[in-house]
PDB file of C-alpha atoms in Angstrom:
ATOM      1  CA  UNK A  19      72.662 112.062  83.270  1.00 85.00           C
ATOM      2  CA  UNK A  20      73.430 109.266  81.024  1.00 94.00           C
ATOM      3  CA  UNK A  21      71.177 106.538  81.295  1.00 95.00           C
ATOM      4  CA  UNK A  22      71.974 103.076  83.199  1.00 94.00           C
ATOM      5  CA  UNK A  23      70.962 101.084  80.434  1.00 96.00           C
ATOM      6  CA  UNK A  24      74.008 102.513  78.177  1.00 97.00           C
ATOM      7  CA  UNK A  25      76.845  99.800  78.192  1.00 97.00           C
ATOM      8  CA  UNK A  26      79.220 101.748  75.573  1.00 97.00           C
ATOM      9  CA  UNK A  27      80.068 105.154  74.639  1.00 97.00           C
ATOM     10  CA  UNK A  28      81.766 106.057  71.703  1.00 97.00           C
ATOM     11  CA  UNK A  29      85.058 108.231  70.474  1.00 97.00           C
ATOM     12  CA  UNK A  30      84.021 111.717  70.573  1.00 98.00           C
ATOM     13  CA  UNK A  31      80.912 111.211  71.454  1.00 98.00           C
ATOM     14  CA  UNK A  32      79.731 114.298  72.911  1.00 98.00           C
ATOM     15  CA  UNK A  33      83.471 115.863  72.207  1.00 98.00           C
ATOM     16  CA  UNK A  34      83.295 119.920  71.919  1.00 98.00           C
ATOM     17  CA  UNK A  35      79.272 120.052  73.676  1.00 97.00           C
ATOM     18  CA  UNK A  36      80.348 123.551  74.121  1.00 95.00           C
ATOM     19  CA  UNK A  37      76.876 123.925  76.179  1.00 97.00           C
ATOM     20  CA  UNK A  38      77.056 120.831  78.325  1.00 98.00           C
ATOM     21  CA  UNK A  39      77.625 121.640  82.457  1.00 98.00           C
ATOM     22  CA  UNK A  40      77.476 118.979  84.145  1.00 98.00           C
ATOM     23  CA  UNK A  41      77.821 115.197  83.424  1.00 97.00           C
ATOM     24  CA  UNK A  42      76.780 111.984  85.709  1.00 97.00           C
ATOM     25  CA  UNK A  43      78.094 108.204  84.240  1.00 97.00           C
ATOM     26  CA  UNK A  44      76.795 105.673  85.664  1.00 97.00           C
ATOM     27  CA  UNK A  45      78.770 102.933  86.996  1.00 96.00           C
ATOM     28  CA  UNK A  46      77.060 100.020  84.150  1.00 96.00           C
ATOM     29  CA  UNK A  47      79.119 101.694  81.500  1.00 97.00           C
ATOM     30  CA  UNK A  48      81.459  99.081  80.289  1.00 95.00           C
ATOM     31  CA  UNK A  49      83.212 101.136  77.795  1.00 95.00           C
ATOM     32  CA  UNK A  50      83.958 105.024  77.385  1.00 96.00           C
ATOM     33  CA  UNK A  51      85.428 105.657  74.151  1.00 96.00           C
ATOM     34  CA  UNK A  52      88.766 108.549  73.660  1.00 97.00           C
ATOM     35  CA  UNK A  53      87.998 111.657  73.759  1.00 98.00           C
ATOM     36  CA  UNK A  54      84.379 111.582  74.785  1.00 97.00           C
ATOM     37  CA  UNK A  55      83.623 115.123  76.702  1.00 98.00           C
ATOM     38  CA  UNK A  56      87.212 116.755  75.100  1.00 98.00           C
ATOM     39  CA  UNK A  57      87.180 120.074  74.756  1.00 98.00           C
ATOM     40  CA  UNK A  58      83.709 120.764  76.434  1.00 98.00           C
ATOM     41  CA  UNK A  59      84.628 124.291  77.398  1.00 97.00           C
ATOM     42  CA  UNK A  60      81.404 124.926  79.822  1.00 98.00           C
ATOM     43  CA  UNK A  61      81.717 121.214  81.614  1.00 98.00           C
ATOM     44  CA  UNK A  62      82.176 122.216  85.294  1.00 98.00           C
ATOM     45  CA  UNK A  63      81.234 118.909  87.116  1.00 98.00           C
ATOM     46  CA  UNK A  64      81.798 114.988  86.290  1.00 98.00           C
ATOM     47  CA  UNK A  65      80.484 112.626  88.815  1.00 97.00           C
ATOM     48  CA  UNK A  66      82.121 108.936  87.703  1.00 97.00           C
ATOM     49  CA  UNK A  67      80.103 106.409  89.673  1.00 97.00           C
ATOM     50  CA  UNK A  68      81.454 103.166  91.566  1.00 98.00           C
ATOM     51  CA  UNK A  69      81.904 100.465  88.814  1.00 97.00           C
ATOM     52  CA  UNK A  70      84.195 102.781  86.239  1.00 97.00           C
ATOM     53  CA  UNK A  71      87.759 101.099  85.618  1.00 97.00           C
ATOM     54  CA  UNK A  72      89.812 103.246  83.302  1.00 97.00           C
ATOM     55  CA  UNK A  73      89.629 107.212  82.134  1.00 98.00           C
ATOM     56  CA  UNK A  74      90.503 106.778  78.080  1.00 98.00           C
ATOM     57  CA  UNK A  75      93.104 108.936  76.371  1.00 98.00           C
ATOM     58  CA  UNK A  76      91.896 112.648  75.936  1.00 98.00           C
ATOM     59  CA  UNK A  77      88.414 111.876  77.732  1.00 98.00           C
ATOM     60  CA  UNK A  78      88.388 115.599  79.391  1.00 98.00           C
ATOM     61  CA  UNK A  79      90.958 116.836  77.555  1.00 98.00           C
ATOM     62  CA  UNK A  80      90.650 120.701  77.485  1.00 98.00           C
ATOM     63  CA  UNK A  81      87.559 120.712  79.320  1.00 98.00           C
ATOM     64  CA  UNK A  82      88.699 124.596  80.418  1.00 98.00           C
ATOM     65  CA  UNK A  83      86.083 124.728  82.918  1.00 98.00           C
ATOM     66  CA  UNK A  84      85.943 121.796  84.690  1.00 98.00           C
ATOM     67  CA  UNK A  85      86.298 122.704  88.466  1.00 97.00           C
ATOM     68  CA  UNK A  86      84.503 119.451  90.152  1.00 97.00           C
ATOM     69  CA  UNK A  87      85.397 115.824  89.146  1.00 97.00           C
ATOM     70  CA  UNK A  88      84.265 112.703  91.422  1.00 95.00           C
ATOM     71  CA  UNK A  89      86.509 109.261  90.568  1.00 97.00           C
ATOM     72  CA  UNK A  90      85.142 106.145  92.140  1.00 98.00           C
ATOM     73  CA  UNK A  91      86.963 103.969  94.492  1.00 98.00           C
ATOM     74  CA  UNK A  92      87.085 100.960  91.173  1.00 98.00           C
ATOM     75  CA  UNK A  93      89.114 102.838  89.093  1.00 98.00           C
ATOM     76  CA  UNK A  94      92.668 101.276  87.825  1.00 98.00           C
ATOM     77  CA  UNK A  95      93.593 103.329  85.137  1.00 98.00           C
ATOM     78  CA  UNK A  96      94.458 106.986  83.917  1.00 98.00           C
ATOM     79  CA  UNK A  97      95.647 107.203  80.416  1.00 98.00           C
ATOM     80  CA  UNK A  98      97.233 109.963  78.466  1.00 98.00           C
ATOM     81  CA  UNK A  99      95.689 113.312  78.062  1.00 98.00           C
ATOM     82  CA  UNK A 100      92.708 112.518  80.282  1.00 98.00           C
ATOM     83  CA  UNK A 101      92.830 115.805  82.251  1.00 98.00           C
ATOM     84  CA  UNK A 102      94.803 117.461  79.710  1.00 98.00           C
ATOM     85  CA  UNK A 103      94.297 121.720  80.280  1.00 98.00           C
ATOM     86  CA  UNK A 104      91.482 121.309  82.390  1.00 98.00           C
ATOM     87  CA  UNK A 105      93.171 124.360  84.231  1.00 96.00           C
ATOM     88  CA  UNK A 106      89.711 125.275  86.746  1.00 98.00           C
ATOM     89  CA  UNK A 107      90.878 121.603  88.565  1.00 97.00           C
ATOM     90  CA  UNK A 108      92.173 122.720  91.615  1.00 96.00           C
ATOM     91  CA  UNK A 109      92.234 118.977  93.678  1.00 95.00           C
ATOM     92  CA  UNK A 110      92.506 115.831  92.898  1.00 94.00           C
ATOM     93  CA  UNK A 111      91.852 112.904  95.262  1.00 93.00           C
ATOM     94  CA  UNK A 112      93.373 109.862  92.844  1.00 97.00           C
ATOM     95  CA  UNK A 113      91.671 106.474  94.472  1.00 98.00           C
ATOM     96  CA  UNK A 114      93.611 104.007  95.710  1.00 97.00           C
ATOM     97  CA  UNK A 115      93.123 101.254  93.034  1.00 98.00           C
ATOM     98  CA  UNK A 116      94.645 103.095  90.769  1.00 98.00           C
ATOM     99  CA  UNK A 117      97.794 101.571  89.522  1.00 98.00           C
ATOM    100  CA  UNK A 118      98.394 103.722  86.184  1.00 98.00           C
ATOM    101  CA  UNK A 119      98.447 107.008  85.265  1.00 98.00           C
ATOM    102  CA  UNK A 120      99.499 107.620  81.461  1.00 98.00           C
ATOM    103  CA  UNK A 121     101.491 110.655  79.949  1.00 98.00           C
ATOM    104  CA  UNK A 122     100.253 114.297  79.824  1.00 98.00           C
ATOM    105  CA  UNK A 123      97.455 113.471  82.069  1.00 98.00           C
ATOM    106  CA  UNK A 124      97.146 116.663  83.959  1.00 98.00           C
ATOM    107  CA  UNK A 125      99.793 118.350  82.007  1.00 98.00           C
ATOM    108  CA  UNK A 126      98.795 121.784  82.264  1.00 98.00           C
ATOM    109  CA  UNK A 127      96.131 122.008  84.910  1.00 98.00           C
ATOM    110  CA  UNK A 128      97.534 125.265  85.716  1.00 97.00           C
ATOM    111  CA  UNK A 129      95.399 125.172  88.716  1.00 97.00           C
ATOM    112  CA  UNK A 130      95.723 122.085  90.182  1.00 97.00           C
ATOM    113  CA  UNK A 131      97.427 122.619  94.183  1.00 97.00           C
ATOM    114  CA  UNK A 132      96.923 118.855  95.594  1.00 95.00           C
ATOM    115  CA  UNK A 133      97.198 115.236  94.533  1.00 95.00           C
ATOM    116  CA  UNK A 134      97.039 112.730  96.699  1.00 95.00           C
ATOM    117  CA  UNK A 135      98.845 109.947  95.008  1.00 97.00           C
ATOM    118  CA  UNK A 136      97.398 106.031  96.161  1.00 97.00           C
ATOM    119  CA  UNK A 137      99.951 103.899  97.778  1.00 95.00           C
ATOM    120  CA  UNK A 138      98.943 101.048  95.088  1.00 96.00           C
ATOM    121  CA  UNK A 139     100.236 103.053  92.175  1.00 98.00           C
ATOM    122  CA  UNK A 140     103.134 101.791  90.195  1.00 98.00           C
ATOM    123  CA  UNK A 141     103.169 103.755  86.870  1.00 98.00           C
ATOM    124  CA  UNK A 142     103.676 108.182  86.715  1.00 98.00           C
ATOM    125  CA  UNK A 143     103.644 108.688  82.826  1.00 98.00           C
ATOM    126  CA  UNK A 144     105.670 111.186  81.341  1.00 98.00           C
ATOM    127  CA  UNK A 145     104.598 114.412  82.062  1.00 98.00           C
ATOM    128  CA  UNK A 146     101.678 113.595  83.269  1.00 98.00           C
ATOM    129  CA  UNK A 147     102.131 116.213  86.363  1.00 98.00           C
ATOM    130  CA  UNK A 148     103.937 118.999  84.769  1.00 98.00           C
ATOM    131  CA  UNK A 149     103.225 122.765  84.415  1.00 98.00           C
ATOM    132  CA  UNK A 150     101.141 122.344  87.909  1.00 98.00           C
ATOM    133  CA  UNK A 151     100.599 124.742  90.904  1.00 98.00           C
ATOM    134  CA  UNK A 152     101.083 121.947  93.477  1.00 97.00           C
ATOM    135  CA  UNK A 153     103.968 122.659  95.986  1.00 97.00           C
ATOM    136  CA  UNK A 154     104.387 119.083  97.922  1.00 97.00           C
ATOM    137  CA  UNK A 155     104.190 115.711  96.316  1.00 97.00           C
ATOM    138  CA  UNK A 156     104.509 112.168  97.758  1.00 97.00           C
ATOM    139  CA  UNK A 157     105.693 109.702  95.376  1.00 97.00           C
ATOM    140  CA  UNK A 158     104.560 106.536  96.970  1.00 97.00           C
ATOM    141  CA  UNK A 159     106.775 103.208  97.524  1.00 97.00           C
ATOM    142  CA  UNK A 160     104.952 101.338  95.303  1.00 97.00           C
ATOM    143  CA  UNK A 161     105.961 102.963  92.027  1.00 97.00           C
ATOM    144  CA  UNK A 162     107.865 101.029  89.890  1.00 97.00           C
ATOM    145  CA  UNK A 163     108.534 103.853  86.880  1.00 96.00           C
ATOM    146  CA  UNK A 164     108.308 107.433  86.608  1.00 97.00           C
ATOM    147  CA  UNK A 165     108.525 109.034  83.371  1.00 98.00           C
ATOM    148  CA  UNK A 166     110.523 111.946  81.571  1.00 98.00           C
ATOM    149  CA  UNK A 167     109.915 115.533  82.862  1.00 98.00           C
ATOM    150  CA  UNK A 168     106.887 114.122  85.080  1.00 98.00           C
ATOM    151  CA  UNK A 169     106.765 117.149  87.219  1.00 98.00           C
ATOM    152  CA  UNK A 170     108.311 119.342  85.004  1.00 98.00           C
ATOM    153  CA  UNK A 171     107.890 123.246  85.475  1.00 98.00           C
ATOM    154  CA  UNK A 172     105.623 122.910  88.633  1.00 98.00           C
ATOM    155  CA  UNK A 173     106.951 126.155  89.977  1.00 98.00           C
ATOM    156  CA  UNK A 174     105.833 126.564  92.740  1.00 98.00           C
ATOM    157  CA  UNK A 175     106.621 122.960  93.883  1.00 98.00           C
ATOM    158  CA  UNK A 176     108.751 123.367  97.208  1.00 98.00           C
ATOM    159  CA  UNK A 177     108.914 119.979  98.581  1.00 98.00           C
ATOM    160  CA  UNK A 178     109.016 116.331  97.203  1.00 98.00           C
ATOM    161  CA  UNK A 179     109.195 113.150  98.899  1.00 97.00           C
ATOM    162  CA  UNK A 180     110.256 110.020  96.909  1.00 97.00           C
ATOM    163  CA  UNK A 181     109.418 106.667  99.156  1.00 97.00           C
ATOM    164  CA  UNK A 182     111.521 103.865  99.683  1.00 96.00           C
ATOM    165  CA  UNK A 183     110.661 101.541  96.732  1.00 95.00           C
ATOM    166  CA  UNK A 184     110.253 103.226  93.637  1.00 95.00           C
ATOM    167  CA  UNK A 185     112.372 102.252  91.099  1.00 91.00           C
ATOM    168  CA  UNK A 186     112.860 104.180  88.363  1.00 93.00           C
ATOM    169  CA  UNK A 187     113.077 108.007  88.250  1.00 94.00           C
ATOM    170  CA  UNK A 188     112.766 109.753  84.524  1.00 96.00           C
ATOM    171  CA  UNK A 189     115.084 112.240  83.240  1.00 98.00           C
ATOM    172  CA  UNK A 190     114.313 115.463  84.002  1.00 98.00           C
ATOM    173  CA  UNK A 191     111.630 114.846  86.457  1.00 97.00           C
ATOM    174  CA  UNK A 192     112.022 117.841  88.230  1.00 98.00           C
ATOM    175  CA  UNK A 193     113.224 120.174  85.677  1.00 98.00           C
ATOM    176  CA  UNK A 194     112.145 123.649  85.644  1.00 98.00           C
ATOM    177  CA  UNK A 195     110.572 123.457  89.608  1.00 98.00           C
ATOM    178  CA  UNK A 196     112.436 127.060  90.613  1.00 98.00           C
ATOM    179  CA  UNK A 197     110.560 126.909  94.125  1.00 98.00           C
ATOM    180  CA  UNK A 198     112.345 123.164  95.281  1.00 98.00           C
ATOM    181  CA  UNK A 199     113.553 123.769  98.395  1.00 98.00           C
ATOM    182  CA  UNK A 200     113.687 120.082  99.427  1.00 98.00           C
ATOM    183  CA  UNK A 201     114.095 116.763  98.160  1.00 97.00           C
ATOM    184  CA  UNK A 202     113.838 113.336  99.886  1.00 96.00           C
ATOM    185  CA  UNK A 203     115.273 110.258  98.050  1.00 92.00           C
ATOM    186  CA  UNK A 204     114.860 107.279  99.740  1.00 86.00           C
ATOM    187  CA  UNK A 205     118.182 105.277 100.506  1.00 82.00           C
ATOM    188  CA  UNK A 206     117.509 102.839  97.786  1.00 68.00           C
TER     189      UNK A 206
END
């Protein structure tokens, strides 16, 4: 556990701890650099507490083990590559202040069978859900831009639902997603 007296953490800090488990930040931290706990093979549990705003680029980036992850109801922002390959992840609950999630963020979480996407959010980056297990996503109303390929070769992804609101839908967003069976576009 990282003390509560630590304000910053820096790039790469403890990036490639090939023996590190299990990881607690406490909700004081002010600043986590990119690519902090990337490529941590043997990290199996993150607990983010309350007061944690943004995931950086790469933070868990092929952390190949990671199975348990806890996000905190005051984070806003996902940015590229957090989740990259972390292909134990089986769920992810996103909270509902989140508003952004980058490109490539769980690009490759091979694993991965549910998101729950918060009705807040407004930006999907590109790719950032691709090469998934999932086999139903909501997109919620509230999204304003979804990027290239976003879902792209989620195979066994059967069933999408795009709300009434969002915007802007990237090129190939679906591409590769041999299991769609059905689509709902909002009349918009």
């Amino acid at each position: 556990k990282i003390p509560k007296s630590v304000k910053t953490i820096g790039e790469f800090a403890f990036y490639k701890s090939l023996n590190l488990e299990e990881i607690t930040i406490p909700g004081t931290v002010e600043h986590i650099g990119r690519s902090t706990f990337a490529r941590c093979e043997s990290l199996k549990k993150v607990v983010l507490e309350e007061g944690i705003k943004t995931i950086e680029k790469d933070m868990f980036a092929e952390c190949v083990s990671l199975s348990d992850i806890s996000l905190p109801s005051t984070l806003e922002r996902i940015e590229d590559s957090a989740f990259y390959v972390c292909r134990s992840l089986e769920s992810i609950e996103i909270p509902k202040k989140v508003s952004y999630i980058g490109e490539d963020v769980f690009r490759a979480c091979q694993d991965l069978k549910e998101i729950h996407l918060p009705k807040g959010l407004k930006n999907i980056g590109s790719f950032a859900f691709s090469y998934l297990a999932v086999e139903n996503i909501t997109i919620p109303g509230s999204v304003e831009k979804i990027g290239t390929c976003a879902f792209y070769h989620c195979k066994q992804l059967e069933e999408a639902t795009i709300e009434e609101g969002v915007e802007q839908l990237g090129e190939g967003m679906f591409e590769g997603c041999i299991a769609l069976k059905k689509l709902t576009l909002p009349d918009s």
